[in-house]
Amino acid sequence: MNQQALDKKYMRVALRLAEKARGRTSPNPMVGALVVKGGTIISRGYHRKAGDTHAEAAALKKAGRTARGATLYVTLEPCSHTNKRTPPCIPLVLQSKVKRVVISMIDPNPHVSGGGVKSLRKAGIEVVTGVLEAEAKKLNEAYIKHITFGMPFVTLKIAQTLDGRIATASGESKWITGERARAEGHRLRNSNDAILVGVNTILKDDPSLTARIPGGRDPIRVIADSRLRTPLNAKIITQRSSAKTCIATLDTMPKGKLVGLLDAGAEILLARGREGRVDLKYLMKMLGSFGITSVLIEGGAEVNASALKSGIVDKVVMFIAPKLLTGRDSLCAVGGKSPAKLERSVMLHDVTSRFVGSDLMVEGYIG
């Protein structure tokens, strides 16, 4: 096996390590690292959570003196600056006396970008970049968008029938998809910083919006509620969760109407309005400023339509059940008005699909 193939082999291991911390490192990226010497992995490390030891620092500490003359594989360019929580990694890499550093992707953070590579090469260390770069970028797509634009990466999740319906005319929707698809939905919640729904979902379904998986982490619950109709006895208010509940309403809302929800423990986000509703693009900017890097939308037809129209959606994840609901009066997955011309359809790219139980899970990107 030539060196290029070996680099890819070891980088895949490092990427799998990084993946273990999905949903735990925000607003930092997921990073994995290996120290390899003589064709053997002598140590491994990954960034477990925000504020914890960086991946390369963990791997080098485990390797100790045996790192001298070895190759360090790391999925993201080692940092050369000090942040509020952790020291830079470049000095540790230099002290380890590794001979070679293989990096998957350059850090898009302007405080880091290229600086780590420059410091390593200046010290005489061989540096290889771009190994499995596409995979690394997909792994940290939320981090990349947030650090580049200050906005969270937004995933629109829809569970629908084969004919594009999400509920009967009476609003019944439990359950369109099967148990395995619903479990996959909870894993999506676990891996996102926040979940967004409209107030109609709260009024109709009274969901908990928690990640019900072993060892899971609940996302911050954000409710778009322009008229403050969220009941004080709603589960998102009364049920205990490790995550807070935020009610996003119009910045013109009288302060007196906020008191009940504030007293019940909810946080209020005063957002700009657009056509009488919470401006979702403005809301995303607010959430991004709070360090929220990823948002999962699980709204009804109108929230789905507003999200797509506002241009905030980066990825669509759709669970399609092998059933036909039929009927003009059943509820479609995306509401609002249809475009005047077919060419104005929302186009997806890099589309993939797989079966989750009996349901088809389709993922695709917008833009």
Short mmCIF file of C-alpha atoms in Angstrom, two decimals:
data_model
loop_
_atom_site.label_atom_id
_atom_site.label_comp_id
_atom_site.label_asym_id
_atom_site.label_seq_id
_atom_site.Cartn_x
_atom_site.Cartn_y
_atom_site.Cartn_z
CA MET A 1 0.00 0.00 0.00
CA ASN A 2 1.49 3.35 -1.05
CA GLN A 3 1.74 6.37 1.25
CA GLN A 4 -1.34 8.10 -0.20
CA ALA A 5 -3.48 5.02 0.43
CA LEU A 6 -2.06 4.67 3.94
CA ASP A 7 -2.86 8.30 4.71
CA LYS A 8 -6.47 7.75 3.67
CA LYS A 9 -6.67 4.56 5.72
CA TYR A 10 -5.52 6.23 8.92
CA MET A 11 -7.54 9.39 8.30
CA ARG A 12 -10.72 7.30 8.08
CA VAL A 13 -9.96 6.01 11.56
CA ALA A 14 -9.43 9.58 12.79
CA LEU A 15 -12.74 10.69 11.25
CA ARG A 16 -14.58 7.83 12.97
CA LEU A 17 -13.04 8.92 16.25
CA ALA A 18 -14.19 12.50 15.70
CA GLU A 19 -17.73 11.28 14.94
CA LYS A 20 -17.99 9.78 18.44
CA ALA A 21 -18.45 13.27 19.88
CA ARG A 22 -21.30 14.31 17.58
CA GLY A 23 -23.59 16.73 19.39
CA ARG A 24 -21.12 17.30 22.24
CA THR A 25 -18.47 19.74 20.97
CA SER A 26 -20.52 22.77 19.89
CA PRO A 27 -19.55 25.51 19.22
CA ASN A 28 -16.25 23.73 18.56
CA PRO A 29 -15.69 21.25 15.73
CA MET A 30 -15.49 17.48 16.01
CA VAL A 31 -11.85 16.42 15.71
CA GLY A 32 -10.07 13.07 15.80
CA ALA A 33 -6.35 12.33 15.89
CA LEU A 34 -3.94 9.37 15.65
CA VAL A 35 -0.22 8.94 16.24
CA VAL A 36 1.17 6.31 13.86
CA LYS A 37 4.70 4.88 13.88
CA GLY A 38 6.12 1.98 11.93
CA GLY A 39 2.72 1.12 10.49
CA THR A 40 1.12 0.86 13.94
CA ILE A 41 -1.37 3.17 15.65
CA ILE A 42 0.28 3.93 18.97
CA SER A 43 -2.33 6.33 20.33
CA ARG A 44 -5.73 7.85 19.57
CA GLY A 45 -7.63 10.89 20.76
CA TYR A 46 -10.72 12.92 19.99
CA HIS A 47 -12.25 16.16 21.21
CA ARG A 48 -14.93 14.85 23.56
CA LYS A 49 -16.76 18.07 24.40
CA ALA A 50 -16.38 21.85 24.34
CA GLY A 51 -13.71 22.92 26.82
CA ASP A 52 -12.14 19.47 26.98
CA THR A 53 -8.69 18.47 25.72
CA HIS A 54 -8.20 18.81 21.97
CA ALA A 55 -7.85 15.64 19.92
CA GLU A 56 -4.19 16.02 18.98
CA ALA A 57 -3.24 16.96 22.54
CA ALA A 58 -4.98 13.83 23.87
CA ALA A 59 -3.31 11.56 21.30
CA LEU A 60 0.15 13.04 21.85
CA LYS A 61 -0.15 12.79 25.63
CA LYS A 62 -0.98 9.09 25.35
CA ALA A 63 1.91 8.53 22.94
CA GLY A 64 4.43 10.30 25.14
CA ARG A 65 8.05 9.94 24.01
CA THR A 66 7.14 7.34 21.39
CA ALA A 67 5.64 10.16 19.28
CA ARG A 68 9.19 11.23 18.28
CA GLY A 69 9.62 10.57 14.56
CA ALA A 70 5.99 9.45 14.15
CA THR A 71 3.16 10.74 11.96
CA LEU A 72 0.28 12.67 13.50
CA TYR A 73 -3.03 12.33 11.69
CA VAL A 74 -5.63 14.97 12.57
CA THR A 75 -8.96 15.72 10.91
CA LEU A 76 -8.68 19.49 11.39
CA GLU A 77 -5.71 21.84 11.25
CA PRO A 78 -4.12 22.14 14.73
CA CYS A 79 -4.87 25.49 16.33
CA SER A 80 -2.16 28.08 16.87
CA HIS A 81 -4.12 30.50 19.04
CA THR A 82 -5.37 30.51 22.61
CA ASN A 83 -9.13 30.57 23.19
CA LYS A 84 -11.02 31.08 26.42
CA ARG A 85 -10.98 27.40 27.40
CA THR A 86 -7.98 25.60 25.93
CA PRO A 87 -4.35 26.35 24.99
CA PRO A 88 -3.07 26.12 21.39
CA CYS A 89 -2.01 22.71 20.08
CA ILE A 90 0.89 23.74 17.84
CA PRO A 91 3.43 24.01 20.73
CA LEU A 92 2.48 20.48 21.85
CA VAL A 93 2.93 19.14 18.32
CA LEU A 94 6.36 20.79 18.06
CA GLN A 95 7.42 19.48 21.48
CA SER A 96 6.39 15.93 20.53
CA LYS A 97 9.01 15.85 17.76
CA VAL A 98 6.68 14.15 15.29
CA LYS A 99 8.21 13.97 11.85
CA ARG A 100 5.07 14.37 9.78
CA VAL A 101 1.55 15.80 10.20
CA VAL A 102 -1.33 14.77 7.93
CA ILE A 103 -4.37 17.06 8.03
CA SER A 104 -7.78 16.47 6.48
CA MET A 105 -9.06 20.06 6.29
CA ILE A 106 -7.81 23.56 7.01
CA ASP A 107 -9.68 25.29 9.83
CA PRO A 108 -12.06 27.95 8.42
CA ASN A 109 -11.75 29.91 11.68
CA PRO A 110 -9.99 33.16 10.62
CA HIS A 111 -7.94 33.06 13.84
CA VAL A 112 -6.49 29.69 12.82
CA SER A 113 -6.86 29.22 9.06
CA GLY A 114 -3.47 28.31 7.62
CA GLY A 115 -1.59 29.51 10.69
CA GLY A 116 -1.11 26.04 12.12
CA VAL A 117 0.21 24.62 8.86
CA LYS A 118 2.57 27.57 8.45
CA SER A 119 4.00 27.12 11.95
CA LEU A 120 4.55 23.39 11.43
CA ARG A 121 6.31 23.84 8.09
CA LYS A 122 8.43 26.64 9.50
CA ALA A 123 9.62 24.19 12.16
CA GLY A 124 10.69 21.73 9.45
CA ILE A 125 7.81 19.28 9.87
CA GLU A 126 6.41 17.69 6.73
CA VAL A 127 2.74 18.63 6.36
CA VAL A 128 0.18 17.00 4.07
CA THR A 129 -3.29 18.55 3.75
CA GLY A 130 -6.57 17.69 2.04
CA VAL A 131 -6.68 13.96 2.86
CA LEU A 132 -10.39 12.95 2.81
CA GLU A 133 -11.21 16.65 2.93
CA ALA A 134 -14.77 16.25 1.63
CA GLU A 135 -15.59 13.77 4.40
CA ALA A 136 -14.12 16.08 7.03
CA LYS A 137 -16.10 19.04 5.75
CA LYS A 138 -19.34 17.08 5.81
CA LEU A 139 -18.62 15.94 9.37
CA ASN A 140 -18.22 19.55 10.50
CA GLU A 141 -20.72 21.23 8.17
CA ALA A 142 -22.42 22.97 11.10
CA TYR A 143 -19.15 24.29 12.51
CA ILE A 144 -18.06 25.54 9.08
CA LYS A 145 -21.27 27.48 8.47
CA HIS A 146 -21.33 28.97 11.96
CA ILE A 147 -17.68 30.06 11.99
CA THR A 148 -17.97 31.45 8.44
CA PHE A 149 -21.34 33.20 8.55
CA GLY A 150 -22.30 33.34 12.24
CA MET A 151 -25.45 31.34 11.42
CA PRO A 152 -26.46 27.83 12.51
CA PHE A 153 -26.60 24.99 10.01
CA VAL A 154 -30.31 24.26 9.53
CA THR A 155 -31.77 20.83 8.83
CA LEU A 156 -35.44 20.53 7.86
CA LYS A 157 -36.82 17.15 8.92
CA ILE A 158 -40.10 15.90 7.46
CA ALA A 159 -41.92 12.62 8.07
CA GLN A 160 -44.48 12.02 5.34
CA THR A 161 -46.41 9.46 3.34
CA LEU A 162 -45.44 8.45 -0.18
CA ASP A 163 -47.94 11.01 -1.54
CA GLY A 164 -46.40 13.85 0.48
CA ARG A 165 -48.87 14.05 3.40
CA ILE A 166 -48.03 14.64 7.05
CA ALA A 167 -51.45 14.34 8.70
CA THR A 168 -55.11 13.62 8.10
CA ALA A 169 -57.60 16.45 7.68
CA SER A 170 -58.30 16.24 11.43
CA GLY A 171 -54.59 16.61 12.21
CA GLU A 172 -53.82 13.00 13.15
CA SER A 173 -50.15 12.24 12.46
CA LYS A 174 -49.11 9.59 15.03
CA TRP A 175 -47.55 7.66 13.60
CA ILE A 176 -46.86 8.08 9.88
CA THR A 177 -43.41 6.51 10.04
CA GLY A 178 -42.27 3.38 11.84
CA GLU A 179 -40.41 2.93 15.11
CA ARG A 180 -36.93 2.77 13.57
CA ALA A 181 -37.47 5.98 11.62
CA ARG A 182 -38.69 7.72 14.77
CA ALA A 183 -35.59 6.50 16.61
CA GLU A 184 -33.46 7.99 13.84
CA GLY A 185 -35.35 11.26 14.34
CA HIS A 186 -34.37 11.24 18.01
CA ARG A 187 -30.75 10.75 17.03
CA LEU A 188 -31.07 13.83 14.86
CA ARG A 189 -32.34 15.76 17.88
CA ASN A 190 -29.43 14.48 19.93
CA SER A 191 -26.90 15.72 17.37
CA ASN A 192 -28.34 19.24 16.96
CA ASP A 193 -27.94 22.15 19.35
CA ALA A 194 -31.55 23.28 19.01
CA ILE A 195 -34.92 22.14 17.69
CA LEU A 196 -37.43 24.58 16.20
CA VAL A 197 -41.19 24.15 15.85
CA GLY A 198 -44.10 26.51 15.39
CA VAL A 199 -46.66 27.16 18.10
CA ASN A 200 -49.31 25.23 16.14
CA THR A 201 -47.30 22.05 16.72
CA ILE A 202 -47.35 22.77 20.45
CA LEU A 203 -51.10 23.42 20.44
CA LYS A 204 -51.98 20.33 18.38
CA ASP A 205 -49.47 17.71 19.52
CA ASP A 206 -48.05 19.00 22.84
CA PRO A 207 -44.65 17.38 22.18
CA SER A 208 -41.76 17.16 24.64
CA LEU A 209 -39.13 17.77 21.91
CA THR A 210 -36.56 15.70 23.77
CA ALA A 211 -34.02 13.17 22.49
CA ARG A 212 -35.27 9.91 23.88
CA ILE A 213 -32.20 7.75 23.37
CA PRO A 214 -29.82 6.24 25.95
CA GLY A 215 -27.23 8.80 26.97
CA GLY A 216 -28.87 11.36 24.72
CA ARG A 217 -28.72 15.11 25.03
CA ASP A 218 -31.86 17.21 24.67
CA PRO A 219 -31.65 20.09 22.20
CA ILE A 220 -32.60 23.63 23.17
CA ARG A 221 -36.32 23.92 22.37
CA VAL A 222 -37.24 26.97 20.32
CA ILE A 223 -40.88 27.80 19.63
CA ALA A 224 -41.82 30.34 16.96
CA ASP A 225 -44.84 31.98 18.57
CA SER A 226 -45.65 35.42 17.18
CA ARG A 227 -48.80 35.85 19.30
CA LEU A 228 -47.61 34.12 22.48
CA ARG A 229 -50.14 31.29 22.41
CA THR A 230 -47.90 28.73 24.10
CA PRO A 231 -49.89 27.31 27.05
CA LEU A 232 -48.28 27.38 30.48
CA ASN A 233 -49.20 23.72 30.90
CA ALA A 234 -47.48 22.61 27.68
CA LYS A 235 -44.95 19.79 28.11
CA ILE A 236 -42.11 21.99 26.89
CA ILE A 237 -42.83 24.20 29.90
CA THR A 238 -43.75 21.68 32.59
CA GLN A 239 -41.63 18.63 31.81
CA ARG A 240 -38.08 18.53 33.14
CA SER A 241 -35.31 18.56 30.57
CA SER A 242 -31.59 19.24 30.46
CA ALA A 243 -32.31 21.86 27.81
CA LYS A 244 -34.00 25.20 28.15
CA THR A 245 -37.13 26.33 26.32
CA CYS A 246 -37.02 29.55 24.31
CA ILE A 247 -40.15 31.25 23.02
CA ALA A 248 -39.43 33.41 19.98
CA THR A 249 -42.02 36.13 19.57
CA LEU A 250 -42.31 39.56 17.96
CA ASP A 251 -40.24 42.40 19.39
CA THR A 252 -43.44 44.49 19.45
CA MET A 253 -45.03 42.17 22.01
CA PRO A 254 -46.09 44.05 25.19
CA LYS A 255 -43.86 43.11 28.12
CA GLY A 256 -46.90 42.31 30.24
CA LYS A 257 -47.70 39.32 28.03
CA LEU A 258 -44.27 37.81 28.66
CA VAL A 259 -44.55 37.54 32.44
CA GLY A 260 -46.34 34.19 32.69
CA LEU A 261 -43.90 32.35 30.46
CA LEU A 262 -40.90 33.96 32.12
CA ASP A 263 -42.19 32.99 35.56
CA ALA A 264 -42.67 29.43 34.30
CA GLY A 265 -38.98 29.25 33.39
CA ALA A 266 -39.06 29.90 29.66
CA GLU A 267 -36.70 32.33 27.97
CA ILE A 268 -38.11 34.92 25.60
CA LEU A 269 -36.44 35.83 22.32
CA LEU A 270 -37.74 39.09 20.88
CA ALA A 271 -37.37 38.83 17.11
CA ARG A 272 -38.30 40.96 14.16
CA GLY A 273 -41.53 40.21 12.36
CA ARG A 274 -42.12 39.36 8.72
CA GLU A 275 -45.68 39.31 7.38
CA GLY A 276 -46.97 39.10 10.94
CA ARG A 277 -44.79 36.12 11.87
CA VAL A 278 -41.39 35.68 13.47
CA ASP A 279 -38.72 36.39 10.87
CA LEU A 280 -36.92 33.04 10.79
CA LYS A 281 -33.77 34.40 9.17
CA TYR A 282 -33.44 37.02 11.90
CA LEU A 283 -34.11 34.34 14.50
CA MET A 284 -31.30 32.19 13.07
CA LYS A 285 -28.92 35.14 13.37
CA MET A 286 -29.94 35.50 17.01
CA LEU A 287 -29.37 31.82 17.71
CA GLY A 288 -26.02 31.94 15.94
CA SER A 289 -24.93 34.85 18.12
CA PHE A 290 -25.64 32.65 21.16
CA GLY A 291 -23.20 30.00 19.92
CA ILE A 292 -25.86 27.66 18.53
CA THR A 293 -24.28 25.99 15.50
CA SER A 294 -27.07 23.65 14.38
CA VAL A 295 -30.87 23.75 14.33
CA LEU A 296 -33.31 20.97 13.50
CA ILE A 297 -36.71 22.11 12.24
CA GLU A 298 -39.58 19.74 12.97
CA GLY A 299 -42.43 22.07 12.15
CA GLY A 300 -45.76 21.70 10.46
CA ALA A 301 -46.55 22.61 6.87
CA GLU A 302 -46.49 26.38 7.40
CA VAL A 303 -43.21 26.49 9.35
CA ASN A 304 -41.67 24.21 6.72
CA ALA A 305 -42.83 26.58 3.99
CA SER A 306 -41.58 29.68 5.85
CA ALA A 307 -38.21 28.07 6.48
CA LEU A 308 -37.73 27.20 2.81
CA LYS A 309 -38.99 30.59 1.63
CA SER A 310 -36.65 32.47 3.98
CA GLY A 311 -33.64 30.59 2.63
CA ILE A 312 -32.41 29.35 6.02
CA VAL A 313 -32.53 25.61 5.22
CA ASP A 314 -29.21 23.93 4.38
CA LYS A 315 -30.27 20.29 4.36
CA VAL A 316 -33.52 18.36 4.07
CA VAL A 317 -33.98 14.98 5.78
CA MET A 318 -37.18 13.26 4.76
CA PHE A 319 -38.62 10.02 6.10
CA ILE A 320 -41.06 8.58 3.59
CA ALA A 321 -43.50 5.91 4.76
CA PRO A 322 -44.73 3.30 2.24
CA LYS A 323 -48.34 4.38 2.51
CA LEU A 324 -50.78 6.66 0.68
CA LEU A 325 -52.97 8.93 2.78
CA THR A 326 -54.84 10.36 -0.26
CA GLY A 327 -57.43 13.12 -0.24
CA ARG A 328 -57.19 16.82 -1.03
CA ASP A 329 -58.04 17.69 2.55
CA SER A 330 -55.13 15.78 4.13
CA LEU A 331 -52.22 18.00 5.15
CA CYS A 332 -49.28 18.34 2.80
CA ALA A 333 -45.68 18.44 4.01
CA VAL A 334 -44.98 22.01 2.87
CA GLY A 335 -47.68 24.65 2.96
CA GLY A 336 -47.81 28.17 1.58
CA LYS A 337 -48.27 28.94 -2.09
CA SER A 338 -46.69 26.93 -4.86
CA PRO A 339 -44.31 28.72 -7.27
CA ALA A 340 -45.74 30.10 -10.47
CA LYS A 341 -43.25 28.09 -12.55
CA LEU A 342 -41.70 24.65 -12.16
CA GLU A 343 -38.22 26.12 -12.61
CA ARG A 344 -38.64 27.83 -9.23
CA SER A 345 -38.85 24.52 -7.41
CA VAL A 346 -36.49 24.01 -4.48
CA MET A 347 -33.70 21.87 -5.89
CA LEU A 348 -31.66 19.42 -3.80
CA HIS A 349 -28.17 18.18 -4.58
CA ASP A 350 -25.86 15.49 -3.20
CA VAL A 351 -28.96 13.43 -2.50
CA THR A 352 -28.56 10.10 -0.72
CA SER A 353 -31.10 7.56 0.47
CA ARG A 354 -31.34 4.48 2.62
CA PHE A 355 -34.04 2.40 4.24
CA VAL A 356 -34.65 2.81 7.96
CA GLY A 357 -36.92 -0.07 8.77
CA SER A 358 -39.71 0.03 6.19
CA ASP A 359 -39.35 3.78 5.65
CA LEU A 360 -37.09 5.50 3.12
CA MET A 361 -34.78 8.18 4.53
CA VAL A 362 -33.74 10.76 1.90
CA GLU A 363 -31.13 13.45 2.56
CA GLY A 364 -30.21 16.32 0.27
CA TYR A 365 -28.65 19.76 0.39
CA ILE A 366 -30.03 23.12 -0.71
CA GLY A 367 -27.86 25.78 -2.31
#
